[in-house]
mmCIF file of C-alpha atoms and ligand atoms in Angstrom:
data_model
loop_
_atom_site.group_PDB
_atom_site.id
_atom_site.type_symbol
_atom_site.label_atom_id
_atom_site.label_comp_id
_atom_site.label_asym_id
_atom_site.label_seq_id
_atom_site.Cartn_x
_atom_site.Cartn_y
_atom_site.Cartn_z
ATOM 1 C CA UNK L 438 -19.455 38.244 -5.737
ATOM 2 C CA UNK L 439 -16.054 37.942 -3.699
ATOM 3 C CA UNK L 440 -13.523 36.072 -5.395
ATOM 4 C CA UNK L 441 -13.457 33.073 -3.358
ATOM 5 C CA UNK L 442 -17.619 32.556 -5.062
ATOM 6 C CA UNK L 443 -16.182 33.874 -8.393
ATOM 7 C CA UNK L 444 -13.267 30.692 -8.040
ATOM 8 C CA UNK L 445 -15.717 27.815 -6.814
ATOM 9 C CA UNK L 446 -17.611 29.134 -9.945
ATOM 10 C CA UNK L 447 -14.701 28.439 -12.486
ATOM 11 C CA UNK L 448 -13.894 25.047 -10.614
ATOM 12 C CA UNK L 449 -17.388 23.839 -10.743
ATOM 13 C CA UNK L 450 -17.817 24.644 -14.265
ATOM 14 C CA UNK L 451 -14.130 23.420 -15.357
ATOM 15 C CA UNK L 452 -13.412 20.102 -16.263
ATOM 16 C CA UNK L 453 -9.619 19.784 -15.039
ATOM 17 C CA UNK L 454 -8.545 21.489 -12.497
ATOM 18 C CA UNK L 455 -4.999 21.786 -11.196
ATOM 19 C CA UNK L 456 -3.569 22.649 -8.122
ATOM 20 C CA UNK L 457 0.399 24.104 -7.682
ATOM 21 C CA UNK L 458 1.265 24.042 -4.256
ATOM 22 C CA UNK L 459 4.650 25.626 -3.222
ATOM 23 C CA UNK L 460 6.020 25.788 0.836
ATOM 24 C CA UNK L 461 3.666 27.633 2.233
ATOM 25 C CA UNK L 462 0.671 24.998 2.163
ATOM 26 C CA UNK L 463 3.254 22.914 4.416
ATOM 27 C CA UNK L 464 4.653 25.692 6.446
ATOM 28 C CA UNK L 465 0.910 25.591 8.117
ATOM 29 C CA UNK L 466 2.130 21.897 8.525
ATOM 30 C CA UNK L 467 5.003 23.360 10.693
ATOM 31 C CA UNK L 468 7.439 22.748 7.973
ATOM 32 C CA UNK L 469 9.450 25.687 7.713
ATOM 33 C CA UNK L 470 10.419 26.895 4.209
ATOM 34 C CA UNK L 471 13.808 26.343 3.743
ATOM 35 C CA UNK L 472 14.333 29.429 1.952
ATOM 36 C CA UNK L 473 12.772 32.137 4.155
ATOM 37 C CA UNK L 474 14.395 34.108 6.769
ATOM 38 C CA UNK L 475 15.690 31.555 9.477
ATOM 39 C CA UNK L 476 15.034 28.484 7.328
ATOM 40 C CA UNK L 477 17.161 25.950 6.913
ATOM 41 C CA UNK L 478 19.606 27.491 3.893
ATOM 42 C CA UNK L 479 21.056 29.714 6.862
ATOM 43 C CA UNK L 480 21.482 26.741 9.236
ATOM 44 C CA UNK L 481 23.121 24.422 5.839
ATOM 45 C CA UNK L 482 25.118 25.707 3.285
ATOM 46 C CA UNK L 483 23.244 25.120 0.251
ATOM 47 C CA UNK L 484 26.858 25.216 -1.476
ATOM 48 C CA UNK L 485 28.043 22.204 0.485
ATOM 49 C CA UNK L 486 24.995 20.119 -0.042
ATOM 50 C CA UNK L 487 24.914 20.526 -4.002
ATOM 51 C CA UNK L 488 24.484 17.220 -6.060
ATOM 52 C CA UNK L 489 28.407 17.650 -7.879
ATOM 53 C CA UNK L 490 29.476 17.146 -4.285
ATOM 54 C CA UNK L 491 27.532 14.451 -3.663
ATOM 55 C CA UNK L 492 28.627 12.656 -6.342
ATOM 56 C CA UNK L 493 32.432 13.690 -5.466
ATOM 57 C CA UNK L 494 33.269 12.568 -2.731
ATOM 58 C CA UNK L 495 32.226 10.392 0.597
ATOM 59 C CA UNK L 496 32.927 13.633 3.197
ATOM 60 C CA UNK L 497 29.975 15.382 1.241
ATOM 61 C CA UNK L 498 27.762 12.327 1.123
ATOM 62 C CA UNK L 499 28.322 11.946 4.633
ATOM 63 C CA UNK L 500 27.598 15.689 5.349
ATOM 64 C CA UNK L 501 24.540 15.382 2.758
ATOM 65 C CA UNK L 502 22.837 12.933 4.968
ATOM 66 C CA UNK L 503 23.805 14.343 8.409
ATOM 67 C CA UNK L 504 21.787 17.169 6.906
ATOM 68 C CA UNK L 505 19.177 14.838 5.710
ATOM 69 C CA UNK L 506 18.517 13.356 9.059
ATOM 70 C CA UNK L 507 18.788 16.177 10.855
ATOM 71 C CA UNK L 508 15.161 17.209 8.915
ATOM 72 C CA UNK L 509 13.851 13.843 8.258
ATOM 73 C CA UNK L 510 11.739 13.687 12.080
ATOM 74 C CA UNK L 511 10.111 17.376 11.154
ATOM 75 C CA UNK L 512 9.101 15.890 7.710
ATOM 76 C CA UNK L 513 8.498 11.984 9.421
ATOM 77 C CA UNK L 514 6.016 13.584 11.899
ATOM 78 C CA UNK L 515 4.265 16.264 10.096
ATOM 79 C CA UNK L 516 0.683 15.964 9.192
ATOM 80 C CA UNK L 517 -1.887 17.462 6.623
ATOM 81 C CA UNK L 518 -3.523 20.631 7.282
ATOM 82 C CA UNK L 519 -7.126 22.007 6.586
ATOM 83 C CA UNK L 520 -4.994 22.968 3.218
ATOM 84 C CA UNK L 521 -4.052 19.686 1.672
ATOM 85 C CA UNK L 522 -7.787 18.287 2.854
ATOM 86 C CA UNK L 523 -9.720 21.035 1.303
ATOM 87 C CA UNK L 524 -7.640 19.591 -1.567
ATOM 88 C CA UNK L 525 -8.251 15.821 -1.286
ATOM 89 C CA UNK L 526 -12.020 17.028 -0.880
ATOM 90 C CA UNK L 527 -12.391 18.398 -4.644
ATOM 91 C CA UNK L 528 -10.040 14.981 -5.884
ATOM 92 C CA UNK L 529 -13.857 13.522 -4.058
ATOM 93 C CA UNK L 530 -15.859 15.250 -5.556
ATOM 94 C CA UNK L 531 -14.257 14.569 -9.311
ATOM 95 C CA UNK L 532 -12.686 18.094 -9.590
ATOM 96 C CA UNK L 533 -9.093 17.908 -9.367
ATOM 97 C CA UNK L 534 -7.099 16.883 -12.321
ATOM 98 C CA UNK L 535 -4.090 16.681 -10.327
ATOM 99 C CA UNK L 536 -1.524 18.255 -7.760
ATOM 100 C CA UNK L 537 1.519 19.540 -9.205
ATOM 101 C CA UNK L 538 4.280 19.688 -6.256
ATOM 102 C CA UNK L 539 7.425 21.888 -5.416
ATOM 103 C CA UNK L 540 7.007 19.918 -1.658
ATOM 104 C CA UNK L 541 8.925 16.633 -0.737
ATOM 105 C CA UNK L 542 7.004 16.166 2.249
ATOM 106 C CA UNK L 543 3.851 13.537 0.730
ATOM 107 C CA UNK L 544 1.526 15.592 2.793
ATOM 108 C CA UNK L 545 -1.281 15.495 -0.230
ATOM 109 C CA UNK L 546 -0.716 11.612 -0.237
ATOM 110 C CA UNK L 547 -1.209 11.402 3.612
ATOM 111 C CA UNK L 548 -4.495 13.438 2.961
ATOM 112 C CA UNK L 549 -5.923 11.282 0.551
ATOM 113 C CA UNK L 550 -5.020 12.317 -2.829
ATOM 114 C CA UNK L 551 -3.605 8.964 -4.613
ATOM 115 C CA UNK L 552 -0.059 8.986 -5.524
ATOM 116 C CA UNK L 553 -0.895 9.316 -9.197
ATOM 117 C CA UNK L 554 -2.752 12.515 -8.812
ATOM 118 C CA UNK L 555 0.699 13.895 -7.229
ATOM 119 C CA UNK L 556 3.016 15.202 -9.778
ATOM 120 C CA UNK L 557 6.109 15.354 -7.494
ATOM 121 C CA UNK L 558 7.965 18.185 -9.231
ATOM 122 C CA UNK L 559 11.594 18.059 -6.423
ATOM 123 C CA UNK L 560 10.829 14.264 -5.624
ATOM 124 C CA UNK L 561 9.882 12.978 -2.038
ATOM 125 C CA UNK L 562 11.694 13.170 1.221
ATOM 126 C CA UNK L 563 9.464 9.172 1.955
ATOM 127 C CA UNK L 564 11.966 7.662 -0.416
ATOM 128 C CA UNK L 565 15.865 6.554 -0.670
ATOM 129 C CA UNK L 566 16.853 5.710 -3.712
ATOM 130 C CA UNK L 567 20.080 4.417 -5.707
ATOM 131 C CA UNK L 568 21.470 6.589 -8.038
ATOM 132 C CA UNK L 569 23.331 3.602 -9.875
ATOM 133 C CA UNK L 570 20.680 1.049 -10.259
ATOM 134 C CA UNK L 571 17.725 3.354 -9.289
ATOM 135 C CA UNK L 572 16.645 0.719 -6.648
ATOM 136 C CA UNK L 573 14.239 2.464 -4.032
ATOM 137 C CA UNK L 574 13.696 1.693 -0.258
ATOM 138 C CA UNK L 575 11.141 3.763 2.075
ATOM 139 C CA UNK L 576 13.158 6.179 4.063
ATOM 140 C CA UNK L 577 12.194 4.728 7.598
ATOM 141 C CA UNK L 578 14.113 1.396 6.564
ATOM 142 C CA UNK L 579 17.085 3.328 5.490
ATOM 143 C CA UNK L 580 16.923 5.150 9.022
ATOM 144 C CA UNK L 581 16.852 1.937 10.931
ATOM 145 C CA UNK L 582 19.713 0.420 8.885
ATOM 146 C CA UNK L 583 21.712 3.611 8.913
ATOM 147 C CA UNK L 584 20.875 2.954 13.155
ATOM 148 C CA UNK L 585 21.591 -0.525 12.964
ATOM 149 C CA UNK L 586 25.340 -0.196 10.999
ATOM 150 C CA UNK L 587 26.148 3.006 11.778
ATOM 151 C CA UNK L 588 26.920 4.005 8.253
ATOM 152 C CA UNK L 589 27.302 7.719 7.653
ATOM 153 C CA UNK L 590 26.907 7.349 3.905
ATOM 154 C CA UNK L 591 24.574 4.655 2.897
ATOM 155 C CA UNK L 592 25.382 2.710 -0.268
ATOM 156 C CA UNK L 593 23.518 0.014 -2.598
ATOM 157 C CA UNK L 594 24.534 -3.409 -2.614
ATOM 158 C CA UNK L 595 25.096 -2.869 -6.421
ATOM 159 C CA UNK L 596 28.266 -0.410 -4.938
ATOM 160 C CA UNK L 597 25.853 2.508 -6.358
ATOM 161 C CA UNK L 598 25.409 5.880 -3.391
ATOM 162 C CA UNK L 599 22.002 6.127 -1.736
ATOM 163 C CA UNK L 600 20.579 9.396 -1.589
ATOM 164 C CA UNK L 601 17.084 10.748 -0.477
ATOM 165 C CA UNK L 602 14.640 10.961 -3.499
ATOM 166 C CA UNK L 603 14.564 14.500 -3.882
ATOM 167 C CA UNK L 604 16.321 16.677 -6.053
ATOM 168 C CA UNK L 605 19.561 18.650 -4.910
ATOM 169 C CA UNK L 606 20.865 21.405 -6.463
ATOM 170 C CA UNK L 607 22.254 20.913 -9.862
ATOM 171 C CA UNK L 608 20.527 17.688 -9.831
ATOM 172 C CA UNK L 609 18.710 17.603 -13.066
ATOM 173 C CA UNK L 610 14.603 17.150 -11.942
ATOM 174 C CA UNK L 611 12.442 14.314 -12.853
ATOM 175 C CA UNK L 612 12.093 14.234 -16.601
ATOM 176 C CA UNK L 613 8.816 12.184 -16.518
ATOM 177 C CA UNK L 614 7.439 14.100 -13.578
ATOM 178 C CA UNK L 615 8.149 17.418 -16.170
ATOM 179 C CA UNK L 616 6.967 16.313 -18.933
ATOM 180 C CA UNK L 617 3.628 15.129 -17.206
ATOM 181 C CA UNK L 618 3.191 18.713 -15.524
ATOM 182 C CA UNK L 619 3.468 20.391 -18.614
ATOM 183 C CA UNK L 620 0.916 18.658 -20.587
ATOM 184 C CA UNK L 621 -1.150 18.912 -17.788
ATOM 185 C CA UNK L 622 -0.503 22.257 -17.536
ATOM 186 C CA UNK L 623 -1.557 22.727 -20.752
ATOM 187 C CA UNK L 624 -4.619 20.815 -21.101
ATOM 188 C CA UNK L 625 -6.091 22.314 -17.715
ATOM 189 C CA UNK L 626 -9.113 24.768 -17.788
ATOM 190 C CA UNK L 627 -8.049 26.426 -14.593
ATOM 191 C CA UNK L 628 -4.665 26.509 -12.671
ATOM 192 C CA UNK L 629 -4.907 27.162 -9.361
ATOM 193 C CA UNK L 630 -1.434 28.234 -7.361
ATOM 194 C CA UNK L 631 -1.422 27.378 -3.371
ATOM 195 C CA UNK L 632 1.450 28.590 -1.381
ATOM 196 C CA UNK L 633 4.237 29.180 -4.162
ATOM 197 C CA UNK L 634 6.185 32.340 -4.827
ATOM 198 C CA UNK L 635 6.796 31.225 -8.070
ATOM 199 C CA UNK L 636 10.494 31.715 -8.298
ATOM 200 C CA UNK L 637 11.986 28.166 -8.854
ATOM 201 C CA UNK L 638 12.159 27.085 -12.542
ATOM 202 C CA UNK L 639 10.774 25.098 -14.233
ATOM 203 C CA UNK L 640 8.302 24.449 -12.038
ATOM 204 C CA UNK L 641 7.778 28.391 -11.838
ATOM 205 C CA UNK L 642 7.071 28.068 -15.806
ATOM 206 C CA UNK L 643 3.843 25.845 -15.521
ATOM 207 C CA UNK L 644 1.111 28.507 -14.510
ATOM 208 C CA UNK L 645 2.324 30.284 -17.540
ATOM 209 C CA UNK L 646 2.300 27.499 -19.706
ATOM 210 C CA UNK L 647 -1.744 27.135 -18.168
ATOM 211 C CA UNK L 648 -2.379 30.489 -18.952
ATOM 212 C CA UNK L 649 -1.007 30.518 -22.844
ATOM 213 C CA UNK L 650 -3.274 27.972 -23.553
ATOM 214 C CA UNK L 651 -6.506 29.932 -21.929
ATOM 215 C CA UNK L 652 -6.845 28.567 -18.948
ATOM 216 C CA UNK L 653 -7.768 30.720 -15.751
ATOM 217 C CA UNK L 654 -4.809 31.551 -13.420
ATOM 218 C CA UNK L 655 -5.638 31.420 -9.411
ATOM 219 C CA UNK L 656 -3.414 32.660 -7.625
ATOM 220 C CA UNK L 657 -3.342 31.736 -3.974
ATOM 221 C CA UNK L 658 0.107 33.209 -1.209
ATOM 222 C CA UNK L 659 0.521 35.699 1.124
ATOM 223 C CA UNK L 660 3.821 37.399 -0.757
ATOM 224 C CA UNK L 661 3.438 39.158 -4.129
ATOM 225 C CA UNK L 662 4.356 36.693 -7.370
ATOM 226 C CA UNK L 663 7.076 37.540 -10.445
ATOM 227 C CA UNK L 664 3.379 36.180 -12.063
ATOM 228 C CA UNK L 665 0.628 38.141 -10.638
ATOM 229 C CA UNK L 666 -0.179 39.988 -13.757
ATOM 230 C CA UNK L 667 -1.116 37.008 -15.497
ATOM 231 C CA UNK L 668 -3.598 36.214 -12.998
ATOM 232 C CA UNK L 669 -7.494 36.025 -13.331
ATOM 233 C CA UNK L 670 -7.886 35.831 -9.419
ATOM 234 C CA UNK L 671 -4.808 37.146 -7.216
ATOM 235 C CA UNK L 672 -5.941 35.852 -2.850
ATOM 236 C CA UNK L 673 -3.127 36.906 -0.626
ATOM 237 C CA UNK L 674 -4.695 35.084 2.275
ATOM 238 C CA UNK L 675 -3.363 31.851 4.035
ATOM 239 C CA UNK L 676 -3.723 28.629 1.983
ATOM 240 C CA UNK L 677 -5.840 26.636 4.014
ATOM 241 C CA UNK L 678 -8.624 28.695 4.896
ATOM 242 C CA UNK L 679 -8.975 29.724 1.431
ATOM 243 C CA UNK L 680 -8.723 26.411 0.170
ATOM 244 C CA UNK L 681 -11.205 25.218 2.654
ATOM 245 C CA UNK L 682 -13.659 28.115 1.667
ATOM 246 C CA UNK L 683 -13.515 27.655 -1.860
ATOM 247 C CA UNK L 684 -14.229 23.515 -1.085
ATOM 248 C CA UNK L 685 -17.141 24.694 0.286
ATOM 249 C CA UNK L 686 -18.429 26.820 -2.178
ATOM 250 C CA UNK L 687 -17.668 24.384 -4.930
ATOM 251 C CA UNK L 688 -19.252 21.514 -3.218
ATOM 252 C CA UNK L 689 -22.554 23.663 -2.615
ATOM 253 C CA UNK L 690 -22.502 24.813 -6.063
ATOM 254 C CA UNK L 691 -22.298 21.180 -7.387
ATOM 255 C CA UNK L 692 -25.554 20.245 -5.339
ATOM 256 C CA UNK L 693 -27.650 23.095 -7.056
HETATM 257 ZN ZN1 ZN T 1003 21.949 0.136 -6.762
#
């Protein structure tokens, strides 16, 4: 047995399943990951774009959102690959528990997994939101207002700074979003990693949490992982075709 058969196996026998997906389920998407060589943290200064100078002072809000818009039509236009379907196929066929997210880009929503399946670990590019009054707006009418009036630095009408609904650094993440992970983490009987590296905390914590309490560890990306050892199942294959292949197998193995 090869382990994509020896994976449907555990998913069609499981009853939660959870998926982690990191960049590079979305750089099939033609997202780049903004960490690798060429990605965007050599084109922006991460330093310059951290939340303390956000909140400091208008010249780094202003550069914060020239930033923001200069990636907002790669994220606006990308769509789902075979990846983020093969997923939305086992949310179908009753065998996904949820998506736990490092992306911002809503790709899993676009391919059919509801909203409340997706635990959005670093937020979501598709939203603005207020950081005073916590007021949200979908990002394309903050990019026709910010057309419209010209503003550089978009504000609330409560005087509170508008900021894309992702987390930047030193911006403390979701706590809810956490929290949720976790205890799904932990009550999951397999814990399947898509496209991560699995070197950004806490979300980097949550296959381990998985595997402490017994469930199996998938491991899915084309680079080694600081986690490998822990893993039942290590595939260093592309995302999407293995996700699509294990679909498969599940969905035959649920017919039998
Ligand atoms: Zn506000």
């Amino acid at each position: 047995m090869n382990n994509i058969e020896a994976v449907a196996d555990v998913i069609a026998a499981a009853k939660k399943t959870i998926i982690f997906t990191g960049a590079g389920i979305s750089t099939e998407s033609g997202i780049q990951d903004f960490r690798s060589p060429g990605g965007l943290w050599e084109q922006w200064n991460p330093d310059e774009l951290t939340f303390d100078k956000f909140m400091y002072s208008r010249a780094s809000r202003e550069h914060y959102w020239g930033f923001s818009r200069a990636i907002w039509p790669t994220m606006r236009d990308a769509r789902p690959n075979i990846g983020h379907y093969a997923i939305a196929e086992l949310y179908k066929m009753g065998k996904l528990d949820a998506v736990i997210t490092q992306n911002v880009d809503g790709l899993h929503q676009d391919a059919g997994v509801p909203d409340e399946k997706v635990i959005e670990l670093h937020g979501t590019i598709r939203w603005v939101s207020c950081l005073s009054c916590g007021k949200r707006w979908r990002r394309e009418d903050i990019e026709k207002r910010m057309d419209k009036t010209g503003e550089k630095a978009p504000e609330c009408e409560c005087g509170g700074f508008l900021k894309q609904a992702t987390i930047a650094f030193g911006q403390s993440l979701p706590l809810k979003a956490v929290q949720e992970a976790e205890e799904r983490s932990k009550a999951c009987d397999v814990f399947i990693v898509a496209g991560s590296s699995l070197v950004v905390y806490p979300a980097a914590q949550m296959p381990i949490i998985a595997k402490q309490n017994r469930a199996k560890l998938v491991i899915i990306t084309l680079s080694d992982t600081p986690h490998d050892h822990y893993a039942d199942f290590i595939i260093n294959e592309k995302t999407g075709p293995t996700l699509t292949a294990i679909g498969e197998e599940v969905k035959k193995k649920l017919k039998k």
